mmCIF file with all atom_site columns, C-alpha atoms and ligand atoms in Angstrom:
data_model
loop_
_atom_site.group_PDB
_atom_site.id
_atom_site.type_symbol
_atom_site.label_atom_id
_atom_site.label_alt_id
_atom_site.label_comp_id
_atom_site.label_asym_id
_atom_site.label_entity_id
_atom_site.label_seq_id
_atom_site.pdbx_PDB_ins_code
_atom_site.Cartn_x
_atom_site.Cartn_y
_atom_site.Cartn_z
_atom_site.occupancy
_atom_site.B_iso_or_equiv
_atom_site.pdbx_formal_charge
_atom_site.auth_seq_id
_atom_site.auth_comp_id
_atom_site.auth_asym_id
_atom_site.auth_atom_id
_atom_site.pdbx_PDB_model_num
ATOM   1   C  CA  . MET A 1 1   ? -83.225  95.698  -70.194 1.00 0.00 ? 1   MET A CA  1
ATOM   2   C  CA  . GLN A 1 2   ? -86.598  94.015  -70.066 1.00 0.00 ? 2   GLN A CA  1
ATOM   3   C  CA  . ASP A 1 3   ? -89.597  95.146  -72.028 1.00 0.00 ? 3   ASP A CA  1
ATOM   4   C  CA  . ALA A 1 4   ? -92.709  96.246  -70.237 1.00 0.00 ? 4   ALA A CA  1
ATOM   5   C  CA  . SER A 1 5   ? -95.007  93.411  -69.324 1.00 0.00 ? 5   SER A CA  1
ATOM   6   C  CA  . PRO A 1 6   ? -98.409  93.288  -71.025 1.00 0.00 ? 6   PRO A CA  1
ATOM   7   C  CA  . GLN A 1 7   ? -99.951  94.430  -67.759 1.00 0.00 ? 7   GLN A CA  1
ATOM   8   C  CA  . ALA A 1 8   ? -97.959  97.650  -67.735 1.00 0.00 ? 8   ALA A CA  1
ATOM   9   C  CA  . PRO A 1 9   ? -100.263 100.622 -68.114 1.00 0.00 ? 9   PRO A CA  1
ATOM   10  C  CA  . ALA A 1 10  ? -99.469  102.771 -71.090 1.00 0.00 ? 10  ALA A CA  1
ATOM   11  C  CA  . THR A 1 11  ? -98.474  105.638 -68.858 1.00 0.00 ? 11  THR A CA  1
ATOM   12  C  CA  . ARG A 1 12  ? -96.196  103.429 -66.731 1.00 0.00 ? 12  ARG A CA  1
ATOM   13  C  CA  . GLY A 1 13  ? -97.245  105.563 -63.809 1.00 0.00 ? 13  GLY A CA  1
ATOM   14  C  CA  . GLN A 1 14  ? -96.138  108.876 -65.184 1.00 0.00 ? 14  GLN A CA  1
ATOM   15  C  CA  . ARG A 1 15  ? -98.263  112.003 -64.776 1.00 0.00 ? 15  ARG A CA  1
ATOM   16  C  CA  . THR A 1 16  ? -100.742 110.115 -62.659 1.00 0.00 ? 16  THR A CA  1
ATOM   17  C  CA  . VAL A 1 17  ? -101.349 110.035 -58.930 1.00 0.00 ? 17  VAL A CA  1
ATOM   18  C  CA  . ILE A 1 18  ? -100.621 106.642 -57.403 1.00 0.00 ? 18  ILE A CA  1
ATOM   19  C  CA  . ASN A 1 19  ? -101.674 105.500 -53.944 1.00 0.00 ? 19  ASN A CA  1
ATOM   20  C  CA  . PRO A 1 20  ? -99.269  102.711 -52.942 1.00 0.00 ? 20  PRO A CA  1
ATOM   21  C  CA  . LEU A 1 21  ? -101.392 101.444 -50.044 1.00 0.00 ? 21  LEU A CA  1
ATOM   22  C  CA  . ALA A 1 22  ? -104.500 101.279 -52.202 1.00 0.00 ? 22  ALA A CA  1
ATOM   23  C  CA  . LYS A 1 23  ? -102.509 99.403  -54.824 1.00 0.00 ? 23  LYS A CA  1
ATOM   24  C  CA  . ALA A 1 24  ? -101.191 96.967  -52.215 1.00 0.00 ? 24  ALA A CA  1
ATOM   25  C  CA  . ARG A 1 25  ? -104.746 96.277  -51.072 1.00 0.00 ? 25  ARG A CA  1
ATOM   26  C  CA  . MET A 1 26  ? -105.653 95.292  -54.641 1.00 0.00 ? 26  MET A CA  1
ATOM   27  C  CA  . ILE A 1 27  ? -103.163 92.411  -54.744 1.00 0.00 ? 27  ILE A CA  1
ATOM   28  C  CA  . ASP A 1 28  ? -105.002 89.107  -54.548 1.00 0.00 ? 28  ASP A CA  1
ATOM   29  C  CA  . GLY A 1 29  ? -102.405 87.230  -52.536 1.00 0.00 ? 29  GLY A CA  1
ATOM   30  C  CA  . GLN A 1 30  ? -99.421  87.484  -50.259 1.00 0.00 ? 30  GLN A CA  1
ATOM   31  C  CA  . TRP A 1 31  ? -95.786  87.385  -51.385 1.00 0.00 ? 31  TRP A CA  1
ATOM   32  C  CA  . LEU A 1 32  ? -96.734  88.612  -54.860 1.00 0.00 ? 32  LEU A CA  1
ATOM   33  C  CA  . PRO A 1 33  ? -94.879  91.884  -55.493 1.00 0.00 ? 33  PRO A CA  1
ATOM   34  C  CA  . ARG A 1 34  ? -96.540  94.114  -58.068 1.00 0.00 ? 34  ARG A CA  1
ATOM   35  C  CA  . VAL A 1 35  ? -95.008  97.051  -59.900 1.00 0.00 ? 35  VAL A CA  1
ATOM   36  C  CA  . ILE A 1 36  ? -96.861  100.346 -59.493 1.00 0.00 ? 36  ILE A CA  1
ATOM   37  C  CA  . ALA A 1 37  ? -94.400  102.764 -61.093 1.00 0.00 ? 37  ALA A CA  1
ATOM   38  C  CA  . GLU A 1 38  ? -90.968  103.133 -62.602 1.00 0.00 ? 38  GLU A CA  1
ATOM   39  C  CA  . MET A 1 39  ? -88.392  105.879 -62.369 1.00 0.00 ? 39  MET A CA  1
ATOM   40  C  CA  . ASN A 1 40  ? -85.599  105.476 -64.897 1.00 0.00 ? 40  ASN A CA  1
ATOM   41  C  CA  . ASP A 1 41  ? -84.417  101.894 -64.373 1.00 0.00 ? 41  ASP A CA  1
ATOM   42  C  CA  . TYR A 1 42  ? -85.938  101.606 -60.898 1.00 0.00 ? 42  TYR A CA  1
ATOM   43  C  CA  . GLN A 1 43  ? -89.255  100.068 -60.005 1.00 0.00 ? 43  GLN A CA  1
ATOM   44  C  CA  . PHE A 1 44  ? -91.625  100.806 -57.144 1.00 0.00 ? 44  PHE A CA  1
ATOM   45  C  CA  . LYS A 1 45  ? -93.295  97.582  -56.062 1.00 0.00 ? 45  LYS A CA  1
ATOM   46  C  CA  . VAL A 1 46  ? -95.983  96.936  -53.479 1.00 0.00 ? 46  VAL A CA  1
ATOM   47  C  CA  . ALA A 1 47  ? -96.524  93.651  -51.684 1.00 0.00 ? 47  ALA A CA  1
ATOM   48  C  CA  . ARG A 1 48  ? -98.576  92.055  -48.942 1.00 0.00 ? 48  ARG A CA  1
ATOM   49  C  CA  . ILE A 1 49  ? -96.506  89.755  -46.798 1.00 0.00 ? 49  ILE A CA  1
ATOM   50  C  CA  . GLU A 1 50  ? -97.116  87.667  -43.699 1.00 0.00 ? 50  GLU A CA  1
ATOM   51  C  CA  . GLY A 1 51  ? -94.922  85.090  -42.036 1.00 0.00 ? 51  GLY A CA  1
ATOM   52  C  CA  . ASP A 1 52  ? -91.362  84.216  -42.861 1.00 0.00 ? 52  ASP A CA  1
ATOM   53  C  CA  . PHE A 1 53  ? -89.458  84.874  -46.028 1.00 0.00 ? 53  PHE A CA  1
ATOM   54  C  CA  . VAL A 1 54  ? -86.201  83.145  -46.987 1.00 0.00 ? 54  VAL A CA  1
ATOM   55  C  CA  . TRP A 1 55  ? -82.684  84.288  -46.210 1.00 0.00 ? 55  TRP A CA  1
ATOM   56  C  CA  . HIS A 1 56  ? -81.236  85.847  -49.337 1.00 0.00 ? 56  HIS A CA  1
ATOM   57  C  CA  . GLN A 1 57  ? -79.090  88.658  -50.638 1.00 0.00 ? 57  GLN A CA  1
ATOM   58  C  CA  . HIS A 1 58  ? -78.882  90.744  -53.782 1.00 0.00 ? 58  HIS A CA  1
ATOM   59  C  CA  . ALA A 1 59  ? -75.339  90.769  -55.094 1.00 0.00 ? 59  ALA A CA  1
ATOM   60  C  CA  . GLU A 1 60  ? -75.896  93.646  -57.500 1.00 0.00 ? 60  GLU A CA  1
ATOM   61  C  CA  . THR A 1 61  ? -78.124  96.115  -55.694 1.00 0.00 ? 61  THR A CA  1
ATOM   62  C  CA  . ASP A 1 62  ? -79.324  97.722  -52.503 1.00 0.00 ? 62  ASP A CA  1
ATOM   63  C  CA  . GLU A 1 63  ? -83.018  97.263  -51.682 1.00 0.00 ? 63  GLU A CA  1
ATOM   64  C  CA  . THR A 1 64  ? -85.338  99.804  -50.077 1.00 0.00 ? 64  THR A CA  1
ATOM   65  C  CA  . PHE A 1 65  ? -88.262  98.806  -47.856 1.00 0.00 ? 65  PHE A CA  1
ATOM   66  C  CA  . ILE A 1 66  ? -90.971  101.314 -46.922 1.00 0.00 ? 66  ILE A CA  1
ATOM   67  C  CA  . VAL A 1 67  ? -93.728  100.044 -44.637 1.00 0.00 ? 67  VAL A CA  1
ATOM   68  C  CA  . LEU A 1 68  ? -97.214  101.251 -45.565 1.00 0.00 ? 68  LEU A CA  1
ATOM   69  C  CA  . GLU A 1 69  ? -99.204  99.275  -43.001 1.00 0.00 ? 69  GLU A CA  1
ATOM   70  C  CA  . GLY A 1 70  ? -98.293  96.858  -40.237 1.00 0.00 ? 70  GLY A CA  1
ATOM   71  C  CA  . GLU A 1 71  ? -94.957  96.067  -38.645 1.00 0.00 ? 71  GLU A CA  1
ATOM   72  C  CA  . LEU A 1 72  ? -92.111  94.511  -40.605 1.00 0.00 ? 72  LEU A CA  1
ATOM   73  C  CA  . ARG A 1 73  ? -89.033  92.901  -39.129 1.00 0.00 ? 73  ARG A CA  1
ATOM   74  C  CA  . ILE A 1 74  ? -86.026  92.542  -41.375 1.00 0.00 ? 74  ILE A CA  1
ATOM   75  C  CA  . ASP A 1 75  ? -83.712  89.965  -39.889 1.00 0.00 ? 75  ASP A CA  1
ATOM   76  C  CA  . LEU A 1 76  ? -80.025  90.518  -40.575 1.00 0.00 ? 76  LEU A CA  1
ATOM   77  C  CA  . ARG A 1 77  ? -77.250  88.151  -39.592 1.00 0.00 ? 77  ARG A CA  1
ATOM   78  C  CA  . ASP A 1 78  ? -76.128  90.576  -36.900 1.00 0.00 ? 78  ASP A CA  1
ATOM   79  C  CA  . GLY A 1 79  ? -79.510  91.761  -35.666 1.00 0.00 ? 79  GLY A CA  1
ATOM   80  C  CA  . ALA A 1 80  ? -82.877  92.926  -36.898 1.00 0.00 ? 80  ALA A CA  1
ATOM   81  C  CA  . LEU A 1 81  ? -84.596  96.097  -38.067 1.00 0.00 ? 81  LEU A CA  1
ATOM   82  C  CA  . VAL A 1 82  ? -88.195  96.713  -37.023 1.00 0.00 ? 82  VAL A CA  1
ATOM   83  C  CA  . LEU A 1 83  ? -90.131  99.051  -39.279 1.00 0.00 ? 83  LEU A CA  1
ATOM   84  C  CA  . ARG A 1 84  ? -93.584  100.419 -38.615 1.00 0.00 ? 84  ARG A CA  1
ATOM   85  C  CA  . ALA A 1 85  ? -95.921  102.249 -40.990 1.00 0.00 ? 85  ALA A CA  1
ATOM   86  C  CA  . GLY A 1 86  ? -94.184  105.299 -42.405 1.00 0.00 ? 86  GLY A CA  1
ATOM   87  C  CA  . GLU A 1 87  ? -90.700  103.958 -41.707 1.00 0.00 ? 87  GLU A CA  1
ATOM   88  C  CA  . MET A 1 88  ? -88.122  102.740 -44.199 1.00 0.00 ? 88  MET A CA  1
ATOM   89  C  CA  . ALA A 1 89  ? -84.751  101.049 -44.404 1.00 0.00 ? 89  ALA A CA  1
ATOM   90  C  CA  . VAL A 1 90  ? -82.185  100.360 -47.081 1.00 0.00 ? 90  VAL A CA  1
ATOM   91  C  CA  . VAL A 1 91  ? -80.560  96.934  -47.102 1.00 0.00 ? 91  VAL A CA  1
ATOM   92  C  CA  . PRO A 1 92  ? -77.157  97.244  -48.786 1.00 0.00 ? 92  PRO A CA  1
ATOM   93  C  CA  . LYS A 1 93  ? -76.227  94.966  -51.639 1.00 0.00 ? 93  LYS A CA  1
ATOM   94  C  CA  . GLY A 1 94  ? -74.652  91.707  -50.586 1.00 0.00 ? 94  GLY A CA  1
ATOM   95  C  CA  . VAL A 1 95  ? -76.167  91.832  -47.088 1.00 0.00 ? 95  VAL A CA  1
ATOM   96  C  CA  . GLU A 1 96  ? -78.202  88.768  -46.168 1.00 0.00 ? 96  GLU A CA  1
ATOM   97  C  CA  . HIS A 1 97  ? -81.713  89.569  -45.009 1.00 0.00 ? 97  HIS A CA  1
ATOM   98  C  CA  . LYS A 1 98  ? -84.986  87.826  -44.212 1.00 0.00 ? 98  LYS A CA  1
ATOM   99  C  CA  . PRO A 1 99  ? -88.214  89.799  -43.958 1.00 0.00 ? 99  PRO A CA  1
ATOM   100 C  CA  . TYR A 1 100 ? -90.718  88.605  -41.371 1.00 0.00 ? 100 TYR A CA  1
ATOM   101 C  CA  . ALA A 1 101 ? -94.209  89.781  -40.489 1.00 0.00 ? 101 ALA A CA  1
ATOM   102 C  CA  . ALA A 1 102 ? -96.177  88.367  -37.552 1.00 0.00 ? 102 ALA A CA  1
ATOM   103 C  CA  . SER A 1 103 ? -99.347  89.694  -39.161 1.00 0.00 ? 103 SER A CA  1
ATOM   104 C  CA  . GLU A 1 104 ? -99.876  91.095  -42.621 1.00 0.00 ? 104 GLU A CA  1
ATOM   105 C  CA  . VAL A 1 105 ? -97.671  93.963  -43.704 1.00 0.00 ? 105 VAL A CA  1
ATOM   106 C  CA  . LYS A 1 106 ? -98.178  96.078  -46.776 1.00 0.00 ? 106 LYS A CA  1
ATOM   107 C  CA  . LEU A 1 107 ? -94.957  97.500  -48.073 1.00 0.00 ? 107 LEU A CA  1
ATOM   108 C  CA  . LEU A 1 108 ? -93.363  99.447  -50.867 1.00 0.00 ? 108 LEU A CA  1
ATOM   109 C  CA  . LEU A 1 109 ? -90.080  98.243  -52.340 1.00 0.00 ? 109 LEU A CA  1
ATOM   110 C  CA  . ILE A 1 110 ? -87.732  100.272 -54.481 1.00 0.00 ? 110 ILE A CA  1
ATOM   111 C  CA  . GLU A 1 111 ? -85.159  98.428  -56.538 1.00 0.00 ? 111 GLU A CA  1
ATOM   112 C  CA  . PRO A 1 112 ? -83.838  98.246  -60.079 1.00 0.00 ? 112 PRO A CA  1
ATOM   113 C  CA  . ARG A 1 113 ? -85.985  96.600  -62.713 1.00 0.00 ? 113 ARG A CA  1
ATOM   114 C  CA  . GLY A 1 114 ? -85.274  92.883  -62.965 1.00 0.00 ? 114 GLY A CA  1
ATOM   115 C  CA  . VAL A 1 115 ? -84.408  92.171  -59.336 1.00 0.00 ? 115 VAL A CA  1
ATOM   116 C  CA  . VAL A 1 116 ? -85.758  88.797  -58.229 1.00 0.00 ? 116 VAL A CA  1
ATOM   117 C  CA  . ASN A 1 117 ? -87.500  88.908  -54.861 1.00 0.00 ? 117 ASN A CA  1
ATOM   118 C  CA  . THR A 1 118 ? -85.609  85.948  -53.448 1.00 0.00 ? 118 THR A CA  1
ATOM   119 C  CA  . GLY A 1 119 ? -82.237  87.172  -54.702 1.00 0.00 ? 119 GLY A CA  1
ATOM   120 C  CA  . ASP A 1 120 ? -79.689  84.358  -54.690 1.00 0.00 ? 120 ASP A CA  1
ATOM   121 C  CA  . ALA A 1 121 ? -82.155  81.939  -53.070 1.00 0.00 ? 121 ALA A CA  1
ATOM   122 C  CA  . GLN A 1 122 ? -84.766  80.030  -55.006 1.00 0.00 ? 122 GLN A CA  1
ATOM   123 C  CA  . GLY A 1 123 ? -87.923  78.336  -53.848 1.00 0.00 ? 123 GLY A CA  1
ATOM   124 C  CA  . GLU A 1 124 ? -91.636  78.631  -53.404 1.00 0.00 ? 124 GLU A CA  1
ATOM   125 C  CA  . ARG A 1 125 ? -91.384  82.304  -52.440 1.00 0.00 ? 125 ARG A CA  1
ATOM   126 C  CA  . THR A 1 126 ? -89.806  83.250  -55.768 1.00 0.00 ? 126 THR A CA  1
ATOM   127 C  CA  . ALA A 1 127 ? -92.425  85.395  -57.497 1.00 0.00 ? 127 ALA A CA  1
ATOM   128 C  CA  . PRO A 1 128 ? -92.898  86.362  -61.129 1.00 0.00 ? 128 PRO A CA  1
ATOM   129 C  CA  . ASN A 1 129 ? -91.160  89.594  -61.918 1.00 0.00 ? 129 ASN A CA  1
ATOM   130 C  CA  . ASP A 1 130 ? -92.338  92.779  -63.601 1.00 0.00 ? 130 ASP A CA  1
ATOM   131 C  CA  . VAL A 1 131 ? -96.051  92.205  -63.022 1.00 0.00 ? 131 VAL A CA  1
ATOM   132 C  CA  . TRP A 1 132 ? -97.944  95.476  -62.756 1.00 0.00 ? 132 TRP A CA  1
ATOM   133 C  CA  . ILE A 1 133 ? -101.042 96.360  -60.808 1.00 0.00 ? 133 ILE A CA  1
HETATM 134 NI NI1 . NI  B 2 .   ? -84.343  91.137  -50.710 1.00 0.00 ? 201 NI  B NI1 1
#
């Protein structure tokens, strides 16, 4: 289990009201997921994304996407899911996926602490983990 990053607020999001979309708007770049809260070993992360991500999968965990703003397409090897604001989807562990956004999407991700955004793939889209906003 990882320790909290220095950026983690002392409360770690507990007993406070959190606005995920407002938090997403505070991020100063795209493809930089930021942790806004934790529940047990799970983290809630917001991100701003635009364009193409990389094909990847997470061997150890499912991954939940909730769209806050914009329209997100999650490409799967056998099709695609299109999510609009207020919609969500769970990508099962081991299933290859590639998020895509024609214009900027703000989203909320729910996954266990320590999950790397690019899963089994590496590259320029791999972002630092456990950074809070
Ligand atoms: Ni993923």
